[in-house]
Tab-separated table of C-alpha atoms and ligand atoms in Angstrom:
chain	number	residue	atom	x	y	z
A	1	MET	CA	-2.032	-102.026	-46.631
A	2	PRO	CA	1.051	-99.862	-46.944
A	3	CYS	CA	3.087	-99.467	-43.794
A	4	LEU	CA	4.677	-96.368	-42.294
A	5	VAL	CA	7.192	-95.948	-39.473
A	6	MET	CA	6.874	-92.667	-37.559
A	7	LYS	CA	9.587	-91.726	-35.046
A	8	PHE	CA	9.133	-89.051	-32.372
A	9	GLY	CA	12.113	-87.602	-30.479
A	10	GLY	CA	12.410	-86.502	-26.859
A	11	THR	CA	11.068	-82.966	-27.220
A	12	SER	CA	8.065	-84.293	-29.138
A	13	VAL	CA	7.069	-86.580	-26.251
A	14	ALA	CA	8.279	-84.349	-23.407
A	15	THR	CA	4.855	-84.133	-21.714
A	16	VAL	CA	1.575	-86.023	-21.843
A	17	GLU	CA	0.113	-83.029	-23.675
A	18	ARG	CA	2.746	-83.379	-26.401
A	19	ILE	CA	2.112	-87.105	-26.536
A	20	ARG	CA	-1.523	-86.232	-27.303
A	21	ASN	CA	-0.284	-84.149	-30.215
A	22	VAL	CA	1.857	-87.072	-31.410
A	23	ALA	CA	-1.252	-89.246	-31.280
A	24	ARG	CA	-2.996	-86.865	-33.667
A	25	HIS	CA	-0.155	-87.252	-36.191
A	26	VAL	CA	-0.477	-91.021	-35.860
A	27	GLU	CA	-4.251	-90.889	-36.199
A	28	ARG	CA	-3.928	-88.929	-39.453
A	29	GLU	CA	-1.801	-91.629	-41.047
A	30	VAL	CA	-3.985	-94.475	-39.775
A	31	ARG	CA	-7.073	-92.753	-41.202
A	32	ALA	CA	-5.172	-92.294	-44.476
A	33	GLY	CA	-4.948	-96.080	-44.684
A	34	TYR	CA	-1.477	-96.841	-43.327
A	35	ASP	CA	-0.483	-99.558	-40.923
A	36	VAL	CA	1.638	-97.579	-38.488
A	37	ALA	CA	4.563	-98.514	-36.284
A	38	VAL	CA	5.664	-95.669	-34.014
A	39	VAL	CA	9.132	-95.489	-32.499
A	40	GLU	CA	9.626	-93.029	-29.706
A	41	SER	CA	12.368	-91.660	-27.500
A	42	ALA	CA	12.307	-91.012	-23.784
A	43	MET	CA	10.900	-87.674	-22.618
A	44	ALA	CA	13.370	-84.825	-23.228
A	45	GLY	CA	16.121	-84.795	-20.596
A	46	LYS	CA	15.132	-88.197	-19.181
A	47	THR	CA	18.024	-90.163	-20.651
A	48	ASN	CA	20.511	-87.569	-19.373
A	49	GLU	CA	19.003	-87.919	-15.913
A	50	LEU	CA	19.244	-91.718	-16.042
A	51	VAL	CA	22.860	-91.549	-17.240
A	52	ALA	CA	23.701	-89.168	-14.375
A	53	TRP	CA	22.100	-91.545	-11.865
A	54	CYS	CA	24.268	-94.403	-13.134
A	55	LYS	CA	27.388	-92.264	-12.701
A	56	GLU	CA	26.282	-91.285	-9.214
A	57	ALA	CA	25.640	-94.920	-8.295
A	58	GLY	CA	29.104	-96.008	-9.387
A	59	SER	CA	31.745	-94.291	-11.497
A	60	LEU	CA	32.893	-97.601	-12.995
A	61	HIS	CA	29.419	-99.117	-13.331
A	62	ASP	CA	28.564	-102.385	-15.070
A	63	PRO	CA	27.561	-101.418	-18.637
A	64	ARG	CA	24.834	-104.102	-18.641
A	65	GLU	CA	23.166	-102.445	-15.675
A	66	TYR	CA	23.687	-99.010	-17.252
A	67	ASP	CA	21.629	-100.280	-20.190
A	68	ALA	CA	18.971	-101.697	-17.864
A	69	VAL	CA	18.625	-98.213	-16.374
A	70	VAL	CA	18.850	-95.952	-19.437
A	71	ALA	CA	16.486	-98.081	-21.548
A	72	SER	CA	13.677	-97.387	-19.091
A	73	GLY	CA	12.875	-93.899	-20.398
A	74	GLU	CA	11.560	-95.315	-23.665
A	75	GLN	CA	9.381	-97.860	-21.874
A	76	VAL	CA	7.424	-95.052	-20.215
A	77	THR	CA	6.679	-93.055	-23.363
A	78	ALA	CA	5.687	-96.159	-25.340
A	79	GLY	CA	3.097	-97.089	-22.731
A	80	LEU	CA	1.798	-93.518	-22.466
A	81	LEU	CA	1.372	-93.145	-26.220
A	82	ALA	CA	-0.454	-96.487	-26.427
A	83	ILE	CA	-2.844	-95.309	-23.680
A	84	VAL	CA	-3.495	-92.008	-25.473
A	85	LEU	CA	-4.027	-93.749	-28.831
A	86	GLN	CA	-6.516	-96.146	-27.264
A	87	GLY	CA	-8.250	-93.118	-25.765
A	88	ILE	CA	-8.921	-91.693	-29.226
A	89	GLY	CA	-10.297	-94.985	-30.456
A	90	LEU	CA	-7.311	-96.570	-32.163
A	91	ALA	CA	-6.136	-100.084	-31.450
A	92	ALA	CA	-2.602	-99.781	-30.079
A	93	ARG	CA	-0.074	-101.562	-27.899
A	94	SER	CA	3.426	-100.872	-26.662
A	95	TRP	CA	6.412	-103.038	-27.547
A	96	GLN	CA	9.713	-103.000	-25.729
A	97	GLY	CA	12.757	-103.965	-27.732
A	98	TRP	CA	12.897	-107.497	-26.301
A	99	GLN	CA	9.206	-108.065	-26.992
A	100	VAL	CA	9.404	-107.389	-30.744
A	101	PRO	CA	12.180	-108.683	-30.595
A	102	ILE	CA	14.839	-106.247	-31.796
A	103	LEU	CA	18.069	-108.207	-31.466
A	104	THR	CA	21.376	-106.473	-30.894
A	105	SER	CA	25.073	-107.078	-30.468
A	106	GLU	CA	26.567	-107.250	-26.988
A	107	ALA	CA	28.279	-103.829	-27.115
A	108	HIS	CA	26.384	-102.341	-24.186
A	109	GLY	CA	25.873	-98.602	-24.496
A	110	SER	CA	26.559	-98.625	-28.232
A	111	ALA	CA	25.063	-101.874	-29.494
A	112	ARG	CA	24.241	-102.529	-33.134
A	113	ILE	CA	20.986	-103.973	-34.344
A	114	ALA	CA	21.573	-107.552	-35.462
A	115	GLY	CA	18.053	-108.330	-36.631
A	116	ILE	CA	14.382	-107.529	-36.147
A	117	ASP	CA	11.564	-110.045	-36.273
A	118	GLY	CA	8.539	-108.035	-37.355
A	119	THR	CA	6.141	-111.006	-37.451
A	120	ALA	CA	4.141	-110.182	-34.325
A	121	ILE	CA	3.802	-106.491	-35.258
A	122	LEU	CA	2.620	-107.447	-38.745
A	123	GLU	CA	0.066	-109.830	-37.215
A	124	GLY	CA	-1.252	-106.949	-35.118
A	125	PHE	CA	-1.624	-104.893	-38.301
A	126	ALA	CA	-3.386	-107.655	-40.202
A	127	GLU	CA	-5.684	-108.912	-37.472
A	128	ARG	CA	-6.517	-105.811	-35.467
A	129	ARG	CA	-5.203	-102.781	-37.384
A	130	GLU	CA	-3.216	-102.260	-34.217
A	131	VAL	CA	-0.699	-99.424	-34.038
A	132	ALA	CA	2.630	-100.753	-32.747
A	133	VAL	CA	4.307	-98.328	-30.341
A	134	VAL	CA	7.907	-99.474	-30.130
A	135	SER	CA	10.457	-98.270	-27.578
A	136	GLY	CA	13.394	-96.796	-29.456
A	137	PHE	CA	17.063	-96.974	-28.443
A	138	GLN	CA	16.870	-100.503	-27.024
A	139	GLY	CA	17.017	-104.150	-27.948
A	140	LEU	CA	17.893	-107.573	-26.643
A	141	HIS	CA	21.234	-109.370	-26.709
A	142	ARG	CA	19.686	-112.815	-26.927
A	143	PRO	CA	22.627	-115.061	-25.905
A	144	THR	CA	22.844	-113.271	-22.533
A	145	SER	CA	19.156	-112.224	-22.299
A	146	ARG	CA	20.315	-108.689	-21.560
A	147	ILE	CA	18.809	-105.378	-22.628
A	148	ALA	CA	21.240	-103.346	-24.738
A	149	THR	CA	21.022	-99.727	-25.897
A	150	LEU	CA	22.141	-98.319	-29.227
A	151	GLY	CA	24.122	-95.225	-28.220
A	152	ARG	CA	22.840	-91.679	-27.759
A	153	GLY	CA	20.329	-90.651	-30.367
A	154	GLY	CA	19.746	-94.341	-31.118
A	155	SER	CA	15.970	-94.142	-31.567
A	156	ASP	CA	16.557	-92.821	-35.089
A	157	THR	CA	18.356	-96.076	-35.828
A	158	SER	CA	15.589	-98.161	-34.243
A	159	ALA	CA	13.103	-96.414	-36.527
A	160	VAL	CA	14.977	-96.884	-39.790
A	161	ALA	CA	15.834	-100.500	-38.951
A	162	LEU	CA	12.187	-101.213	-38.151
A	163	ALA	CA	11.109	-99.556	-41.398
A	164	ALA	CA	13.481	-101.856	-43.288
A	165	ALA	CA	12.242	-104.944	-41.408
A	166	LEU	CA	8.561	-104.111	-41.973
A	167	ARG	CA	9.235	-103.025	-45.564
A	168	ALA	CA	7.631	-99.705	-44.765
A	169	GLU	CA	6.895	-97.268	-47.538
A	170	ARG	CA	8.720	-94.548	-45.604
A	171	CYS	CA	10.336	-93.689	-42.294
A	172	ASP	CA	9.310	-90.257	-41.000
A	173	ILE	CA	11.553	-88.862	-38.262
A	174	TYR	CA	9.570	-86.223	-36.370
A	175	THR	CA	11.660	-83.840	-34.301
A	176	ASP	CA	11.743	-80.282	-32.936
A	177	VAL	CA	12.902	-78.688	-36.205
A	178	ASP	CA	11.054	-78.928	-39.515
A	179	GLY	CA	13.839	-80.615	-41.447
A	180	VAL	CA	17.557	-80.820	-42.068
A	181	TYR	CA	19.108	-77.363	-42.309
A	182	THR	CA	22.268	-76.056	-43.945
A	183	THR	CA	23.628	-75.894	-40.409
A	184	ASP	CA	22.266	-76.132	-36.868
A	185	PRO	CA	19.372	-73.635	-36.941
A	186	ARG	CA	19.835	-73.099	-33.211
A	187	ILE	CA	23.166	-71.393	-33.721
A	188	VAL	CA	22.757	-69.789	-37.157
A	189	ARG	CA	19.484	-67.939	-37.647
A	190	GLN	CA	20.205	-67.642	-41.352
A	191	ALA	CA	20.272	-71.431	-41.799
A	192	ARG	CA	18.000	-72.708	-44.578
A	193	ARG	CA	15.915	-75.846	-44.606
A	194	LEU	CA	16.899	-78.285	-47.339
A	195	ASP	CA	14.077	-79.918	-49.308
A	196	ARG	CA	16.385	-82.808	-50.116
A	197	VAL	CA	19.774	-83.977	-48.999
A	198	SER	CA	21.731	-86.938	-50.337
A	199	PHE	CA	22.416	-89.981	-48.175
A	200	GLU	CA	26.122	-89.415	-48.532
A	201	GLU	CA	26.014	-85.790	-47.422
A	202	MET	CA	23.675	-86.602	-44.550
A	203	LEU	CA	26.053	-89.340	-43.460
A	204	GLU	CA	28.942	-86.853	-43.358
A	205	MET	CA	26.877	-84.164	-41.653
A	206	ALA	CA	25.741	-86.605	-38.979
A	207	SER	CA	29.212	-88.010	-38.372
A	208	LEU	CA	30.694	-84.513	-38.236
A	209	GLY	CA	28.337	-83.392	-35.500
A	210	ALA	CA	24.856	-82.547	-36.864
A	211	LYS	CA	22.859	-84.244	-34.118
A	212	VAL	CA	19.603	-84.262	-36.057
A	213	LEU	CA	20.056	-87.934	-37.063
A	214	GLN	CA	22.203	-90.674	-35.546
A	215	VAL	CA	24.883	-91.689	-38.063
A	216	ARG	CA	23.921	-95.348	-37.998
A	217	SER	CA	20.328	-94.527	-38.986
A	218	VAL	CA	21.544	-92.834	-42.158
A	219	GLU	CA	23.778	-95.816	-42.963
A	220	LEU	CA	20.816	-98.165	-42.616
A	221	ALA	CA	18.565	-95.921	-44.705
A	222	LEU	CA	21.200	-95.961	-47.430
A	223	VAL	CA	21.916	-99.690	-47.305
A	224	HIS	CA	18.260	-100.738	-47.195
A	225	GLY	CA	17.004	-97.960	-49.463
A	226	VAL	CA	14.512	-96.680	-46.887
A	227	PRO	CA	13.039	-93.327	-47.989
A	228	THR	CA	13.525	-91.250	-44.843
A	229	THR	CA	12.254	-87.782	-44.008
A	230	VAL	CA	12.991	-85.373	-41.173
A	231	ARG	CA	9.983	-83.253	-40.218
A	232	SER	CA	8.438	-81.365	-37.339
A	233	SER	CA	6.132	-82.849	-34.740
A	234	PHE	CA	5.071	-79.291	-33.935
A	235	ASP	CA	3.334	-78.864	-37.287
A	236	ASP	CA	-0.433	-78.843	-37.159
A	237	PRO	CA	-1.285	-82.568	-37.347
A	238	ALA	CA	-3.997	-81.675	-39.852
A	239	GLU	CA	-1.552	-79.942	-42.203
A	240	PRO	CA	1.914	-81.414	-41.865
A	241	LYS	CA	4.738	-80.031	-43.999
A	242	PRO	CA	6.927	-82.375	-46.023
A	243	GLY	CA	10.202	-81.664	-44.186
A	244	THR	CA	13.468	-82.890	-45.708
A	245	LEU	CA	13.799	-86.053	-47.775
A	246	ILE	CA	17.063	-87.995	-47.560
A	247	CYS	CA	17.512	-89.413	-51.050
A	248	ASP	CA	19.948	-90.465	-53.754
A	249	GLU	CA	22.262	-87.813	-55.148
A	250	GLU	CA	20.723	-88.243	-58.629
A	251	ASP	CA	17.337	-87.170	-57.294
A	252	ILE	CA	18.590	-83.714	-56.367
A	253	VAL	CA	18.309	-81.211	-59.180
A	254	GLU	CA	19.952	-78.112	-57.770
A	255	GLN	CA	23.357	-78.919	-56.327
A	256	GLN	CA	25.435	-76.431	-54.357
A	257	VAL	CA	29.188	-76.860	-53.988
A	258	VAL	CA	28.757	-76.878	-50.215
A	259	THR	CA	25.481	-78.220	-48.804
A	260	GLY	CA	26.009	-77.827	-45.089
A	261	ILE	CA	28.256	-76.819	-42.208
A	262	ALA	CA	28.546	-79.002	-39.108
A	263	TYR	CA	30.447	-78.648	-35.867
A	264	SER	CA	31.463	-81.048	-33.156
A	265	LYS	CA	32.575	-80.170	-29.650
A	266	ASP	CA	33.247	-83.795	-28.982
A	267	GLU	CA	36.954	-83.402	-29.813
A	268	ALA	CA	40.162	-83.158	-27.835
A	269	GLN	CA	43.592	-82.260	-29.120
A	270	ILE	CA	46.822	-83.929	-28.114
A	271	THR	CA	50.266	-82.655	-29.117
A	272	LEU	CA	53.397	-84.701	-28.550
A	273	ARG	CA	56.397	-82.360	-28.558
A	274	ASN	CA	59.858	-83.266	-29.763
A	275	VAL	CA	59.190	-86.663	-31.236
A	276	ALA	CA	62.122	-88.256	-33.071
A	277	ASP	CA	61.826	-87.827	-36.849
A	278	LYS	CA	62.451	-91.456	-37.815
A	279	PRO	CA	60.568	-94.425	-39.283
A	280	GLY	CA	58.285	-96.321	-36.910
A	281	VAL	CA	57.371	-93.431	-34.639
A	282	ALA	CA	53.817	-93.072	-35.953
A	283	ALA	CA	53.296	-96.798	-35.382
A	284	ALA	CA	54.665	-96.488	-31.845
A	285	ILE	CA	52.123	-93.740	-31.091
A	286	PHE	CA	49.004	-94.868	-32.905
A	287	GLY	CA	49.424	-98.616	-32.362
A	288	PRO	CA	48.793	-98.472	-28.594
A	289	LEU	CA	45.903	-96.021	-29.082
A	290	ALA	CA	44.274	-98.372	-31.581
A	291	GLU	CA	44.772	-101.296	-29.212
A	292	ALA	CA	43.021	-99.282	-26.518
A	293	ASN	CA	40.134	-98.764	-28.970
A	294	ILE	CA	40.709	-95.015	-29.159
A	295	ASN	CA	39.770	-93.473	-32.463
A	296	VAL	CA	42.267	-90.942	-33.802
A	297	ASP	CA	40.943	-88.425	-36.286
A	298	MET	CA	42.949	-85.411	-37.499
A	299	ILE	CA	46.732	-85.789	-37.580
A	300	ILE	CA	49.389	-83.181	-38.376
A	301	GLN	CA	53.129	-83.254	-38.001
A	302	VAL	CA	55.378	-80.184	-37.991
A	303	VAL	CA	59.072	-79.634	-37.398
A	304	SER	CA	59.807	-78.667	-33.760
A	305	ASP	CA	61.575	-75.489	-32.693
A	306	ASP	CA	64.894	-77.348	-32.546
A	307	SER	CA	64.576	-78.182	-36.321
A	308	VAL	CA	65.598	-81.779	-35.549
A	309	THR	CA	62.572	-83.405	-33.938
A	310	THR	CA	58.890	-83.013	-34.849
A	311	ASP	CA	55.673	-82.094	-33.045
A	312	LEU	CA	52.773	-84.422	-33.683
A	313	THR	CA	49.229	-83.160	-33.158
A	314	PHE	CA	46.096	-85.281	-33.414
A	315	THR	CA	42.542	-85.423	-32.118
A	316	VAL	CA	40.640	-88.051	-30.153
A	317	PRO	CA	37.009	-88.074	-28.942
A	318	ALA	CA	36.691	-85.789	-25.903
A	319	ALA	CA	35.370	-88.697	-23.836
A	320	GLU	CA	38.605	-90.628	-24.507
A	321	PHE	CA	40.998	-87.767	-23.779
A	322	GLU	CA	42.091	-88.852	-20.298
A	323	ARG	CA	42.463	-92.472	-21.346
A	324	ALA	CA	44.515	-91.484	-24.414
A	325	CYS	CA	46.897	-89.428	-22.252
A	326	THR	CA	47.312	-92.355	-19.856
A	327	VAL	CA	48.058	-94.754	-22.720
A	328	LEU	CA	50.617	-92.367	-24.230
A	329	HIS	CA	52.374	-91.750	-20.906
A	330	GLY	CA	52.470	-95.519	-20.420
A	331	HIS	CA	54.311	-95.886	-23.742
A	332	ARG	CA	56.520	-92.848	-23.317
A	333	ASP	CA	59.769	-94.823	-23.427
A	334	GLY	CA	58.781	-96.688	-26.582
A	335	ILE	CA	57.635	-93.535	-28.371
A	336	GLY	CA	60.192	-91.071	-27.024
A	337	PHE	CA	58.550	-87.657	-26.766
A	338	GLY	CA	59.526	-84.516	-24.868
A	339	ASP	CA	56.195	-83.263	-23.622
A	340	LEU	CA	52.499	-84.038	-23.934
A	341	GLN	CA	50.145	-81.079	-24.308
A	342	GLY	CA	46.383	-81.485	-24.417
A	343	ALA	CA	43.401	-79.237	-25.093
A	344	THR	CA	39.718	-79.989	-24.701
A	345	ASP	CA	38.410	-76.491	-25.467
A	346	VAL	CA	38.525	-77.160	-29.208
A	347	VAL	CA	35.850	-77.678	-31.854
A	348	LYS	CA	35.885	-79.283	-35.269
A	349	VAL	CA	34.031	-77.271	-37.893
A	350	SER	CA	33.323	-78.996	-41.213
A	351	ALA	CA	31.888	-78.113	-44.599
A	352	ILE	CA	30.156	-80.869	-46.557
A	353	GLY	CA	29.069	-81.062	-50.190
A	354	VAL	CA	29.206	-83.556	-53.039
A	355	GLY	CA	30.020	-80.545	-55.263
A	356	MET	CA	33.543	-80.562	-53.786
A	357	ARG	CA	34.345	-83.508	-56.024
A	358	SER	CA	34.244	-81.285	-59.070
A	359	HIS	CA	35.410	-77.931	-57.672
A	360	VAL	CA	38.911	-77.007	-56.590
A	361	GLY	CA	39.950	-74.456	-53.977
A	362	VAL	CA	36.823	-74.848	-51.848
A	363	ALA	CA	38.756	-75.364	-48.613
A	364	ALA	CA	41.358	-72.713	-49.457
A	365	ARG	CA	38.612	-70.068	-49.489
A	366	ALA	CA	37.616	-71.117	-45.990
A	367	PHE	CA	41.154	-70.857	-44.626
A	368	LYS	CA	41.359	-67.295	-45.936
A	369	ALA	CA	37.945	-66.296	-44.572
A	370	LEU	CA	38.724	-67.744	-41.131
A	371	ALA	CA	42.113	-66.001	-41.055
A	372	GLU	CA	40.428	-62.684	-41.831
A	373	LYS	CA	38.289	-63.179	-38.719
A	374	GLY	CA	41.407	-63.871	-36.668
A	375	ILE	CA	40.539	-67.549	-36.160
A	376	ASN	CA	43.589	-69.751	-35.806
A	377	ILE	CA	43.415	-73.212	-37.395
A	378	ARG	CA	45.032	-75.919	-35.267
A	379	ALA	CA	44.546	-78.844	-37.651
A	380	ILE	CA	42.923	-79.636	-40.993
A	381	THR	CA	41.573	-82.763	-42.667
A	382	THR	CA	39.995	-83.135	-46.060
A	383	SER	CA	38.320	-85.901	-48.011
A	384	GLU	CA	36.345	-86.162	-51.212
A	385	ILE	CA	33.171	-84.394	-50.092
A	386	LYS	CA	34.189	-82.539	-46.911
A	387	PHE	CA	36.909	-80.690	-45.094
A	388	SER	CA	37.279	-79.987	-41.382
A	389	VAL	CA	39.243	-77.478	-39.332
A	390	LEU	CA	40.057	-77.691	-35.650
A	391	ILE	CA	39.786	-74.332	-33.860
A	392	ASP	CA	39.350	-72.863	-30.368
A	393	ALA	CA	35.856	-73.655	-29.068
A	394	ALA	CA	35.302	-69.973	-28.247
A	395	TYR	CA	35.103	-69.266	-31.991
A	396	THR	CA	32.544	-71.958	-32.830
A	397	GLU	CA	29.645	-69.711	-33.743
A	398	LEU	CA	31.773	-67.175	-35.560
A	399	ALA	CA	33.438	-69.883	-37.647
A	400	VAL	CA	30.182	-71.651	-38.496
A	401	ARG	CA	28.530	-68.347	-39.471
A	402	THR	CA	31.551	-67.284	-41.514
A	403	LEU	CA	31.598	-70.492	-43.550
A	404	HIS	CA	27.830	-70.525	-43.874
A	405	SER	CA	27.880	-67.069	-45.495
A	406	LEU	CA	31.032	-67.746	-47.488
A	407	TYR	CA	29.432	-70.617	-49.387
A	408	GLY	CA	26.206	-68.734	-50.052
A	409	LEU	CA	24.066	-70.792	-47.688
A	410	ASP	CA	22.425	-67.887	-45.818
A	411	ARG	CA	18.704	-67.506	-46.216
A	412	ALA	CA	17.783	-64.609	-48.485
B	1	ADP	P1	15.187	-85.583	-31.160
B	1	ADP	O1	15.049	-85.502	-29.679
B	1	ADP	O2	13.905	-85.331	-31.879
B	1	ADP	O3	15.868	-86.821	-31.623
B	1	ADP	P2	17.654	-84.104	-31.540
B	1	ADP	O4	17.927	-83.078	-30.506
B	1	ADP	O5	18.373	-85.388	-31.455
B	1	ADP	O6	16.069	-84.333	-31.573
B	1	ADP	O7	17.903	-83.496	-33.001
B	1	ADP	C1	17.300	-82.293	-33.402
B	1	ADP	C2	18.246	-81.127	-33.183
B	1	ADP	O8	19.353	-81.262	-34.061
B	1	ADP	C3	17.679	-79.771	-33.530
B	1	ADP	O9	17.002	-79.207	-32.445
B	1	ADP	C4	18.910	-78.962	-33.933
B	1	ADP	O10	19.340	-78.089	-32.923
B	1	ADP	C5	20.008	-80.008	-34.126
B	1	ADP	N1	20.696	-79.872	-35.415
B	1	ADP	C6	22.052	-79.859	-35.568
B	1	ADP	N2	22.380	-79.701	-36.842
B	1	ADP	C7	21.226	-79.627	-37.559
B	1	ADP	C8	20.919	-79.461	-38.934
B	1	ADP	N3	21.883	-79.359	-39.864
B	1	ADP	N4	19.623	-79.432	-39.298
B	1	ADP	C9	18.636	-79.550	-38.374
B	1	ADP	N5	18.873	-79.692	-37.053
B	1	ADP	C10	20.143	-79.735	-36.627
B	2	LIG	N1	16.653	-91.304	-25.452
B	2	LIG	C1	17.893	-91.646	-26.125
B	2	LIG	C2	18.876	-90.490	-26.034
B	2	LIG	O1	18.554	-89.450	-25.464
B	2	LIG	C3	17.699	-92.082	-27.532
B	2	LIG	C4	17.141	-91.050	-28.466
B	2	LIG	O2	16.595	-90.023	-28.039
B	2	LIG	O3	17.239	-91.255	-29.681
B	2	LIG	O4	19.981	-90.608	-26.493
B	3	MG	MG1	17.909	-87.391	-31.717
């Protein structure tokens, strides 16, 4: 029988009542003749609560114990869904990551899936038509016998990886919106749902802040060729809508120049004032940051007020801001800078579209439109199919709306 992986996010399993609704979606597919593996998240807000408890218990907590704690949310919902499915007459059982097993790397808190052995789940399909309810977000680091989690939003990745391992016909990601939109529909009412979006664009949108899918899940869907959809768990289970299909670029007929706008508040800006304008300075700055495993994104260099030295501005993930400042102060003598200025109230707004490959001046139009709204651009980066601007966080919505309209993405 063909196999399907269905993933349900936190809002979709937030209460037992919603879990009953999820069960009806599962029942529909089982009755349609699919062997179904379900991957679910913890109840909405649960993981945040567990993370906060870890911080309260110890600010510098052991990441292995953090994973032991935060993985527990998914254990609860898997068991509850299995109970509800059994209640409506379907064979079902829960599987924690280690039981499948889903094997991971040792990077606690942001582990990668190293392999999935789907044999036992497939046996359940073949022998009992048993729905497998798998806890998302978690797996086992076998050499240490430790539970590891896949980073926030990681259940998407569990689902796509499981779909690849079980050779599923499709991976359906059910969430609280009915597909991938031209931008976050929660901040732009005019956002439009996309029927299709290419893997490459989805990858950029996810890495530039669109939280609807975890980046790694899109990478896996692309690499393993897993047809993946994003759809709503709030649709009537009897009449589900198709949602958005993530597919190859060639399978999209109507291409816009810009497909979507994303924003990320997970940025911090650092400016080093009065850096000597001589060879080796960039290495002196970015070498120690790289050694400390801090990812630097946007970089700009301008001549300082004294016309002799330069000011170097760059961004790091907001969570690494303090650490980056400490590293830079520690290397102050080696680098030689006048002052270090930082800002965390910044946002990166990006426009994404494969059409940018063949059109010039796409970003220039944005700079003009943002200037007309009085929005100051602190830094810019561009690549083949996207550009990003760093601006004051207070202007997030205005900037996203401005670009959304500018590129003709508003709903009619
Ligand atoms: P889940 O708990 O189901 O995994 P998430 O909160 O992780 O759900 O992802 C869904 C949310 O992603 C939506 O509620 C929406 O606010 C947000 N989002 C951001 N950008 C987009 C986009 N371009 N299209 C759809 N949703 C988006
Ligand atoms: N529950 C986890 C989180 O909140 C994983 C997920 O929802 O995908 O990050
Ligand atoms: Mg999510």
